[in-house]
PDB file of C-alpha atoms in Angstrom:
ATOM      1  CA  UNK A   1     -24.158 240.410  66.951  1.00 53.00           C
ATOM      2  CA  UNK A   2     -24.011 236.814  66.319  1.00 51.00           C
ATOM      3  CA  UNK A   3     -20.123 236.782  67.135  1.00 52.00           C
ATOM      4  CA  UNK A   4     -20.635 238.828  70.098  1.00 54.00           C
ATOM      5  CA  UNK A   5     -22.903 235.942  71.081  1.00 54.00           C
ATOM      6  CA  UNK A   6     -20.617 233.061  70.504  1.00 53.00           C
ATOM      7  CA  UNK A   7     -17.957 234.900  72.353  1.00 54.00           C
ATOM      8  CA  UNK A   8     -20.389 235.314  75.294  1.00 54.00           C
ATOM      9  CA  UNK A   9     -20.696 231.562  75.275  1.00 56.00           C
ATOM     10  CA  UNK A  10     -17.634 230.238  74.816  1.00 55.00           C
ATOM     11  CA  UNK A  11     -16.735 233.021  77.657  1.00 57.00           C
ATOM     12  CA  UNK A  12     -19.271 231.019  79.860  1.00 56.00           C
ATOM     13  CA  UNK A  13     -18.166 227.643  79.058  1.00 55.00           C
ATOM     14  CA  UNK A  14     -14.705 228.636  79.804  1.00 57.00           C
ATOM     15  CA  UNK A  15     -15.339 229.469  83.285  1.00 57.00           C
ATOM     16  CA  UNK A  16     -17.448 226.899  84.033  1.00 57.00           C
ATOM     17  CA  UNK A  17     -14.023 225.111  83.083  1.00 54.00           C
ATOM     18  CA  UNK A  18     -12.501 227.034  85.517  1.00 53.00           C
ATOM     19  CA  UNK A  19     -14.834 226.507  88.579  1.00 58.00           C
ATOM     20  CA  UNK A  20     -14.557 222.761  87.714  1.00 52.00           C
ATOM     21  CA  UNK A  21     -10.823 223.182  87.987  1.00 51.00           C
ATOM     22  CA  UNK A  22     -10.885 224.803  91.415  1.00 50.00           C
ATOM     23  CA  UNK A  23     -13.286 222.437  92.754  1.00 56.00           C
ATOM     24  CA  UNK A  24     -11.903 219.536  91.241  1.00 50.00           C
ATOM     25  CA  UNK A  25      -9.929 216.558  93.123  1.00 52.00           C
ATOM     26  CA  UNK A  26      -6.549 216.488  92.131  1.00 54.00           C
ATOM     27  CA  UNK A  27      -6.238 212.991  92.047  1.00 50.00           C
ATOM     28  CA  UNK A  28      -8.761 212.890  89.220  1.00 52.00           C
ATOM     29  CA  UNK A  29      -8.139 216.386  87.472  1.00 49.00           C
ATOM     30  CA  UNK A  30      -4.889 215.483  85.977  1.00 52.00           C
ATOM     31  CA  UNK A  31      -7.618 213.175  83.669  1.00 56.00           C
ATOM     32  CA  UNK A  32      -9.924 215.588  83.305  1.00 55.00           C
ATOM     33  CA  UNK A  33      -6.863 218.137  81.594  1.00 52.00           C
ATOM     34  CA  UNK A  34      -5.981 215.395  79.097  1.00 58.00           C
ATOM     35  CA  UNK A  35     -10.044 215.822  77.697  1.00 62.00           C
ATOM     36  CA  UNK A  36     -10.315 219.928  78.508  1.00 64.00           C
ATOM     37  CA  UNK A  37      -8.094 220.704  75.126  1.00 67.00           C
ATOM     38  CA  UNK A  38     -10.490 219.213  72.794  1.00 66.00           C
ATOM     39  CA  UNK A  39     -13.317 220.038  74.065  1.00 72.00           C
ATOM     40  CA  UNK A  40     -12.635 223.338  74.200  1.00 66.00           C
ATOM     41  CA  UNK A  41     -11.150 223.369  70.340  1.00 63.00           C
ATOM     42  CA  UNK A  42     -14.257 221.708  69.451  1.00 67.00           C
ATOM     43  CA  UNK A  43     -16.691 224.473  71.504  1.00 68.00           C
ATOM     44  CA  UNK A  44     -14.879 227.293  69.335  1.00 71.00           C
ATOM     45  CA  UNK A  45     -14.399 225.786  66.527  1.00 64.00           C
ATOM     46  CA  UNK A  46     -18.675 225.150  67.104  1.00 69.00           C
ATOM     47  CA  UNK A  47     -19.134 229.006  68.009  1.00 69.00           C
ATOM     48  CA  UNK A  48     -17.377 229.987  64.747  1.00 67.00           C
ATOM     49  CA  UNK A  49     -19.069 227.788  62.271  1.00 63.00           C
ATOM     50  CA  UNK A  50     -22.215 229.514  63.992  1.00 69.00           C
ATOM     51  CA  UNK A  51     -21.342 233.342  62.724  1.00 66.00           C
ATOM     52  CA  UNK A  52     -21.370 232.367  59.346  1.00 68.00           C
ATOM     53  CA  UNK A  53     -16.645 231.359  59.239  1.00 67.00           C
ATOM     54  CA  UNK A  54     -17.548 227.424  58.252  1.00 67.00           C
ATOM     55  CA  UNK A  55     -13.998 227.348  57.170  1.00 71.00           C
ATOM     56  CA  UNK A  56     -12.641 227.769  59.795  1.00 71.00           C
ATOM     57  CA  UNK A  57     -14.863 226.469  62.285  1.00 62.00           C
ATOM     58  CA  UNK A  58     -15.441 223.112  60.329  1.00 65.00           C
ATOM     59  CA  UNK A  59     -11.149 222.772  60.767  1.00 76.00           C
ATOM     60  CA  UNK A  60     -11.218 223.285  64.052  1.00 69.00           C
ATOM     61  CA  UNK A  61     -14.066 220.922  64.561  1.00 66.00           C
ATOM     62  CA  UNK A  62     -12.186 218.099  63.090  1.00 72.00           C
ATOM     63  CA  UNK A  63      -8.775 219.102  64.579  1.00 69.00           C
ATOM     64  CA  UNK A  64     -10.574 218.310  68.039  1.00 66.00           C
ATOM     65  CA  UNK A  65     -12.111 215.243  66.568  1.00 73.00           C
ATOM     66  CA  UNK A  66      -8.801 213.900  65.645  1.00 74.00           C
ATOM     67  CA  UNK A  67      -7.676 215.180  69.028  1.00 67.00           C
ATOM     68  CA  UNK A  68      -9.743 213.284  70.774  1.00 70.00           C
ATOM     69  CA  UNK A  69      -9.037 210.105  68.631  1.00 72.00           C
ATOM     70  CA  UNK A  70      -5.519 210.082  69.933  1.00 75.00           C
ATOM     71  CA  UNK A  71      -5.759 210.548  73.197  1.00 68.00           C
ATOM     72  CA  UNK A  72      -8.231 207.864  73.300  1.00 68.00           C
ATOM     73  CA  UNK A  73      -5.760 205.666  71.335  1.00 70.00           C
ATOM     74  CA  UNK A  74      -2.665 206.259  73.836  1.00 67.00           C
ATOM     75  CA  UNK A  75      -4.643 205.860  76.495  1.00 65.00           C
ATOM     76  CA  UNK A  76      -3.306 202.509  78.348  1.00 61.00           C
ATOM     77  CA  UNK A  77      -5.761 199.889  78.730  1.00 59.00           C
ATOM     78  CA  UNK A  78      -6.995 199.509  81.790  1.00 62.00           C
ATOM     79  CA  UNK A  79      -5.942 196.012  83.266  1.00 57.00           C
ATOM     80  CA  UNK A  80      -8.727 193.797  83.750  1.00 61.00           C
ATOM     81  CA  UNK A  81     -10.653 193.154  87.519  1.00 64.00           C
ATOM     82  CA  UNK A  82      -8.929 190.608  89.593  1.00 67.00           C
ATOM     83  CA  UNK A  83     -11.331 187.430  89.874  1.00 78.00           C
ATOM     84  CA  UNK A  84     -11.785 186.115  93.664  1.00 83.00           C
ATOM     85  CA  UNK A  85     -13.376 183.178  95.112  1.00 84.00           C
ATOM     86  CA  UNK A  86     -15.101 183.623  97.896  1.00 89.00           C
ATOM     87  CA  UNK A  87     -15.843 180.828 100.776  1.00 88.00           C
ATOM     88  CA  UNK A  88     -18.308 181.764 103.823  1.00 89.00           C
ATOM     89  CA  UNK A  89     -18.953 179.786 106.973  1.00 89.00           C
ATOM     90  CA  UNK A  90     -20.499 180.800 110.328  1.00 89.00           C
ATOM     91  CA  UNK A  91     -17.176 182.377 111.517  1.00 91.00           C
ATOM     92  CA  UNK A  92     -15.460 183.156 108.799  1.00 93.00           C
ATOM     93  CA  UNK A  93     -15.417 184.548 105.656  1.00 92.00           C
ATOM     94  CA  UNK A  94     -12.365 183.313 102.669  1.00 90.00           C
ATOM     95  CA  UNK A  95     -11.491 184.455  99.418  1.00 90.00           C
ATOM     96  CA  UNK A  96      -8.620 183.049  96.959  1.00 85.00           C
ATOM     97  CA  UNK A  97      -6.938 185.849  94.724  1.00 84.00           C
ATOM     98  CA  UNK A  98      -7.188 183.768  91.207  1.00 78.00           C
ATOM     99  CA  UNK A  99      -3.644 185.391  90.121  1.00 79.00           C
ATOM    100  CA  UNK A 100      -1.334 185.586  92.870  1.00 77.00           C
ATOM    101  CA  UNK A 101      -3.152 182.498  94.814  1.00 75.00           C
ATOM    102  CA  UNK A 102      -3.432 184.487  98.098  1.00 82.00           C
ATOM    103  CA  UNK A 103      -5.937 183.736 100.953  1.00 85.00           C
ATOM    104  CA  UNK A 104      -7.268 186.394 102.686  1.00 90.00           C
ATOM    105  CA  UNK A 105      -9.944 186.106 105.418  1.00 91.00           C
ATOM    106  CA  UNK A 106     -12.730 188.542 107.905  1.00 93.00           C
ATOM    107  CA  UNK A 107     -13.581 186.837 111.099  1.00 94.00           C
ATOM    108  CA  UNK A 108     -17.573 187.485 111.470  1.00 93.00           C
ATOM    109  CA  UNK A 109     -18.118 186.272 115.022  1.00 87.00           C
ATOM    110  CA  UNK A 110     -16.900 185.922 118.418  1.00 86.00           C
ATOM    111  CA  UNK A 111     -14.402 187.633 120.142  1.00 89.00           C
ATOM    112  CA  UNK A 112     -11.927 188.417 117.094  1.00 91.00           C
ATOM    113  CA  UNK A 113     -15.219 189.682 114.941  1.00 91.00           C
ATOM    114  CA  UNK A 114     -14.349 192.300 112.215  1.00 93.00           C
ATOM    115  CA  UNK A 115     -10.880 191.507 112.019  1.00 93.00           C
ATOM    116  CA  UNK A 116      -8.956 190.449 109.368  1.00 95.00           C
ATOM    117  CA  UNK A 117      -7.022 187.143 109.229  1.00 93.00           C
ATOM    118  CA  UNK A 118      -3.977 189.083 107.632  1.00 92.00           C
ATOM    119  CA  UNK A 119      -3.421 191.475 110.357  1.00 94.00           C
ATOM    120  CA  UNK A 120      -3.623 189.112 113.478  1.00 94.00           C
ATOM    121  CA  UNK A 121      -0.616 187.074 114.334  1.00 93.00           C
ATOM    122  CA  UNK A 122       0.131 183.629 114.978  1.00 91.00           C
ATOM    123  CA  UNK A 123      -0.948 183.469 118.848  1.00 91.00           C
ATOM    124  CA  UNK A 124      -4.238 185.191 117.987  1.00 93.00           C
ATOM    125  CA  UNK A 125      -5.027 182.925 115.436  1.00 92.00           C
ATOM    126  CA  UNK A 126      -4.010 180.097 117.565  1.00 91.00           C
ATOM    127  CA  UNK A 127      -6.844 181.530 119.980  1.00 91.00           C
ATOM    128  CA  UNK A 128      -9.330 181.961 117.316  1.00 93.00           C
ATOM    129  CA  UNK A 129      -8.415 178.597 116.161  1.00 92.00           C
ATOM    130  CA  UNK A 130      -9.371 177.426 119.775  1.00 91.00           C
ATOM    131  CA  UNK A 131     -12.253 179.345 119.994  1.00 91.00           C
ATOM    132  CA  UNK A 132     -13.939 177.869 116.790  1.00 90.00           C
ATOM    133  CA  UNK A 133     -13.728 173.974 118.127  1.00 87.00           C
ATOM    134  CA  UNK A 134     -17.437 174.148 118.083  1.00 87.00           C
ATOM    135  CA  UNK A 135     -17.598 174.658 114.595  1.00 89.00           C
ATOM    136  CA  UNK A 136     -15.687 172.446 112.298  1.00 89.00           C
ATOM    137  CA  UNK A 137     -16.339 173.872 109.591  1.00 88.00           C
ATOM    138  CA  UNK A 138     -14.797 177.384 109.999  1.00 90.00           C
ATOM    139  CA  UNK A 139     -11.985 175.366 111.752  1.00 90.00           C
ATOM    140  CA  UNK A 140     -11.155 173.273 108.620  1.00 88.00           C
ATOM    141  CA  UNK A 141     -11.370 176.939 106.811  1.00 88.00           C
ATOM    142  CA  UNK A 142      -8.857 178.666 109.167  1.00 91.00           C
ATOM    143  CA  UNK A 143      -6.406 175.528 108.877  1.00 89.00           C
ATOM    144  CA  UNK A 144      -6.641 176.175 105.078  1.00 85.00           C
ATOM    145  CA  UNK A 145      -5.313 180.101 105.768  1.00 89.00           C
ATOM    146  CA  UNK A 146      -2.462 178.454 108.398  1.00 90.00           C
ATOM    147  CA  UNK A 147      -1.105 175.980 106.543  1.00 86.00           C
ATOM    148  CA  UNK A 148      -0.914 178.678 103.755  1.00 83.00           C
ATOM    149  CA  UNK A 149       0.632 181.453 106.154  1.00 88.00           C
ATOM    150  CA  UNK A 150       2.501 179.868 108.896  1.00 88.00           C
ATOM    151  CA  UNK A 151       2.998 175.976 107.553  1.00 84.00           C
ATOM    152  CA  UNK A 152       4.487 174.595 110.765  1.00 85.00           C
ATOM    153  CA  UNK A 153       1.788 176.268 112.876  1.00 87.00           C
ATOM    154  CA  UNK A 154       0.560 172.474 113.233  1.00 82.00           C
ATOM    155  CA  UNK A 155       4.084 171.732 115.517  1.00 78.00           C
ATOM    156  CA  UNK A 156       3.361 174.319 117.860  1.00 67.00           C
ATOM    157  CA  UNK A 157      -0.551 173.630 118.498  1.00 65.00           C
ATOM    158  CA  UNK A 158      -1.551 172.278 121.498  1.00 56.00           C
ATOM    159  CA  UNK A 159      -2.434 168.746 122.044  1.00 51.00           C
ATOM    160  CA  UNK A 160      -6.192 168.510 122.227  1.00 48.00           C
ATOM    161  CA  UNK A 161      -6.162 170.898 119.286  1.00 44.00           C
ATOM    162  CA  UNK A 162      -5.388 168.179 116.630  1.00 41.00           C
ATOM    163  CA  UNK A 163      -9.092 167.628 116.207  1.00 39.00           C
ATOM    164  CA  UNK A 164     -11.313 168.432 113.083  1.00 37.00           C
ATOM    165  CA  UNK A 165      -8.118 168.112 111.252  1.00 35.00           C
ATOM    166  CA  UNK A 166      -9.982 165.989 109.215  1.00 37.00           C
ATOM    167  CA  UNK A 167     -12.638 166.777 106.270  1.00 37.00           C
ATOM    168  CA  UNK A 168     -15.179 169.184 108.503  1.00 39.00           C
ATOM    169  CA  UNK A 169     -18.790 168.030 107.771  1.00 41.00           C
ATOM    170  CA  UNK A 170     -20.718 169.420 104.916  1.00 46.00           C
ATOM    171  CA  UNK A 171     -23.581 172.391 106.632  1.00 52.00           C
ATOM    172  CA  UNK A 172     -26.506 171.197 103.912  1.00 65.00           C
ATOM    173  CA  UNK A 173     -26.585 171.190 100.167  1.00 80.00           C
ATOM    174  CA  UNK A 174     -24.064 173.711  98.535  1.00 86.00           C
ATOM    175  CA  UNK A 175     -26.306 176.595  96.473  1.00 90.00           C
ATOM    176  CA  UNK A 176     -25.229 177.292  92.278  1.00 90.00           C
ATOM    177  CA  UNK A 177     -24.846 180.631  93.775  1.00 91.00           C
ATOM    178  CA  UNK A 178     -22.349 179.831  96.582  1.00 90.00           C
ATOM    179  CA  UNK A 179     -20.727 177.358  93.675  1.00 90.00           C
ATOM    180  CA  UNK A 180     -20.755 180.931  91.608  1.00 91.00           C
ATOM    181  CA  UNK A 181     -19.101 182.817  93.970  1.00 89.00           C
ATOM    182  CA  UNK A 182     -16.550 179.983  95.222  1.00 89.00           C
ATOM    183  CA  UNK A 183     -15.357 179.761  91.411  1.00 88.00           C
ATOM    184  CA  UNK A 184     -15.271 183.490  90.967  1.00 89.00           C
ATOM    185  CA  UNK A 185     -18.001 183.188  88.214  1.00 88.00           C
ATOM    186  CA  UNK A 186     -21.015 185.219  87.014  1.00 89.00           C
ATOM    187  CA  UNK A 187     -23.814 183.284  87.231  1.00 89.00           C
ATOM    188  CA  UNK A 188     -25.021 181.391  84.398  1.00 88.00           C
ATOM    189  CA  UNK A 189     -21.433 180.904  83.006  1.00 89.00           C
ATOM    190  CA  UNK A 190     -20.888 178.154  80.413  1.00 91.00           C
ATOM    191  CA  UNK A 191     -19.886 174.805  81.751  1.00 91.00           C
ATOM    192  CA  UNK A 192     -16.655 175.042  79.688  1.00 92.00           C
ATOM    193  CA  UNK A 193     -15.971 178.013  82.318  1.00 92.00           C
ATOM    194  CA  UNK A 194     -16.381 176.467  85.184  1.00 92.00           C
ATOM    195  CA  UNK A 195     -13.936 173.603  84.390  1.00 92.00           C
ATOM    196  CA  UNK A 196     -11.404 176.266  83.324  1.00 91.00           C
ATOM    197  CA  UNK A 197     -11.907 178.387  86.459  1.00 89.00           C
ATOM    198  CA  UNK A 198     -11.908 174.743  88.355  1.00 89.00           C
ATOM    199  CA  UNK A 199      -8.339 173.856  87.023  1.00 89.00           C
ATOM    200  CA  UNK A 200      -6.943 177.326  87.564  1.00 85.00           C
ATOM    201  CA  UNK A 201      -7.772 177.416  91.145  1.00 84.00           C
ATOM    202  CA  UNK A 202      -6.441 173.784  91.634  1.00 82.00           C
ATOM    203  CA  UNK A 203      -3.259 174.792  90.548  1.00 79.00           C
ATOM    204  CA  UNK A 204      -3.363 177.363  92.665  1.00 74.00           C
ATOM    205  CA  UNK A 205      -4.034 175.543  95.787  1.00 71.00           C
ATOM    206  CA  UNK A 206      -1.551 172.464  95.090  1.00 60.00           C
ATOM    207  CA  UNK A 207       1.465 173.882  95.463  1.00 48.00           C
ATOM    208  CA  UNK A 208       0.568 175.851  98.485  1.00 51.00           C
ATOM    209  CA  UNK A 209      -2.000 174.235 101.077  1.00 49.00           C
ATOM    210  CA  UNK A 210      -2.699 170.715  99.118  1.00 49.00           C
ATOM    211  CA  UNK A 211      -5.396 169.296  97.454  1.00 48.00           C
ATOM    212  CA  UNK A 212      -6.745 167.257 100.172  1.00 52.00           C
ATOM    213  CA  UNK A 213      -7.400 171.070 102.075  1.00 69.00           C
ATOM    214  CA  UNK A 214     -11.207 172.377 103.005  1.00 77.00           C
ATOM    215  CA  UNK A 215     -10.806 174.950 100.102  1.00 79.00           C
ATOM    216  CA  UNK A 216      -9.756 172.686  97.627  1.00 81.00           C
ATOM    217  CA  UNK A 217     -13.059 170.164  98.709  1.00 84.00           C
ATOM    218  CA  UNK A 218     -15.461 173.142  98.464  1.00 86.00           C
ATOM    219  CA  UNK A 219     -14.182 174.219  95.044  1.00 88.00           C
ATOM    220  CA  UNK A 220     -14.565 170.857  93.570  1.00 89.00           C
ATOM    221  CA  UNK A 221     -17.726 170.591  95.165  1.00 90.00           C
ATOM    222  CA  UNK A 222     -18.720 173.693  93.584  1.00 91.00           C
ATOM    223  CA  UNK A 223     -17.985 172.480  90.322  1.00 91.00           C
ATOM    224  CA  UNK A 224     -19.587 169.333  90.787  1.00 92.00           C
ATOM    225  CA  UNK A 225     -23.061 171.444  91.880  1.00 92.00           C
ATOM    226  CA  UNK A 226     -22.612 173.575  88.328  1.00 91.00           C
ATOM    227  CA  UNK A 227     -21.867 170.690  85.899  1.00 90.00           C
ATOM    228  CA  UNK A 228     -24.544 168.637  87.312  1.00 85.00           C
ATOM    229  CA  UNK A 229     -26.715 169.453  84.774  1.00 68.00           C
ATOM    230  CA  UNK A 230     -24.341 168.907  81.482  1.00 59.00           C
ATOM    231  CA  UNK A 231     -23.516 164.928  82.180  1.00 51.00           C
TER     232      UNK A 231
END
């Protein structure tokens, strides 16, 4: 009787297996298969050592441990979350990949709102460039992504658009959490954090759109806000 039981069980669990299989998205079930073997070694080797055959059920039972152990051993490490910084102004919103050093950006008003920086060209970011001369801020932001993207865009621009090419006023008192976010840190990170972070992204930013750019004044500003307390 108590076989006939465990049978019954492991009869269920196997086509609850099943339904899972059917149902499941392929993308993800190849994953799930590696897992499915020692599970199911470890459910009979379970159902066994319940009718009384501990031999044989306790060997099976570490068999799927050891299974298990494996796989979990050559399984490749998963590579760790990019780190962006992220710069918002009324228009515009920036972040800085930390590894490659890229700059992508969403517009968030106006007549270009929604889209992204990377999939308009150079005459419709000339416009948008235009459009923002009431707001030097997001100006000095979208010269940043130019200079970085099309570096002689500057040639080409009309005349009356050379102004705000210099540093765009400050909008108030930057936030630790805006200084968080613009170094790509959790908040409450440890001050020798924030200079690392600060060097990395200044060595990103050299070589490609200058030190002297609008990103490269808000990330030193931002480190400036966080170490203002360990002087």
């Amino acid at each position: 009787m108590g076989i006939l039981i465990a049978l019954v069980a492991l009869l269920l669990v196997l086509l609850g297996a099943v339904t899972i299989f059917v149902r499941a998205d392929p993308a993800k079930m190849a994953d799930g298969l590696k897992t499915l073997g020692p599970i199911l070694l470890a459910l009979a080797g379970a159902a066994i050592f319940a009718v009384g055959r501990s031999g044989l059920g306790g060997i099976m039972l570490v068999g799927a441990a050891a299974w298990y152990a494996t796989m979990r051993m050559n399984r490749p490490a998963q590579p760790p979350p990019r780190k962006r910084s992220t710069v918002r102004t009324a228009a515009l919103e920036m972040e800085l990949d930390h590894k490659t050093g890229g700059l992508e950006g969403l517009v968030l008003a106006g007549r270009h709102e929604g889209k992204m920086l990377g999939a308009m060209n150079l005459a419709e970011l000339q416009h948008l460039y235009r459009e923002l001369s009431g707001d030097p801020e997001s100006r000095q932001l979208l010269e940043t992504y130019l200079d970085g993207r099309f570096p002689v865009w500057r040639k080409n621009a009309e005349p009356d658009s050379g102004e705000g090419l210099g540093v765009a006023p400050g909008a108030g008192a930057m936030t630790k959490e805006e200084a968080y976010k613009i170094l790509g840190l959790e908040a409450g990170a440890a001050a020798a954090d924030v200079r690392k972070a600060h060097r990395r992204l200044m060595q990103r930013l050299h070589p490609d759109i200058g030190g002297t750019s609008f990103l490269a004044a808000r990330i030193n500003e931002a480190k400036d806000v966080l170490l203002s307390n360990h002087n």
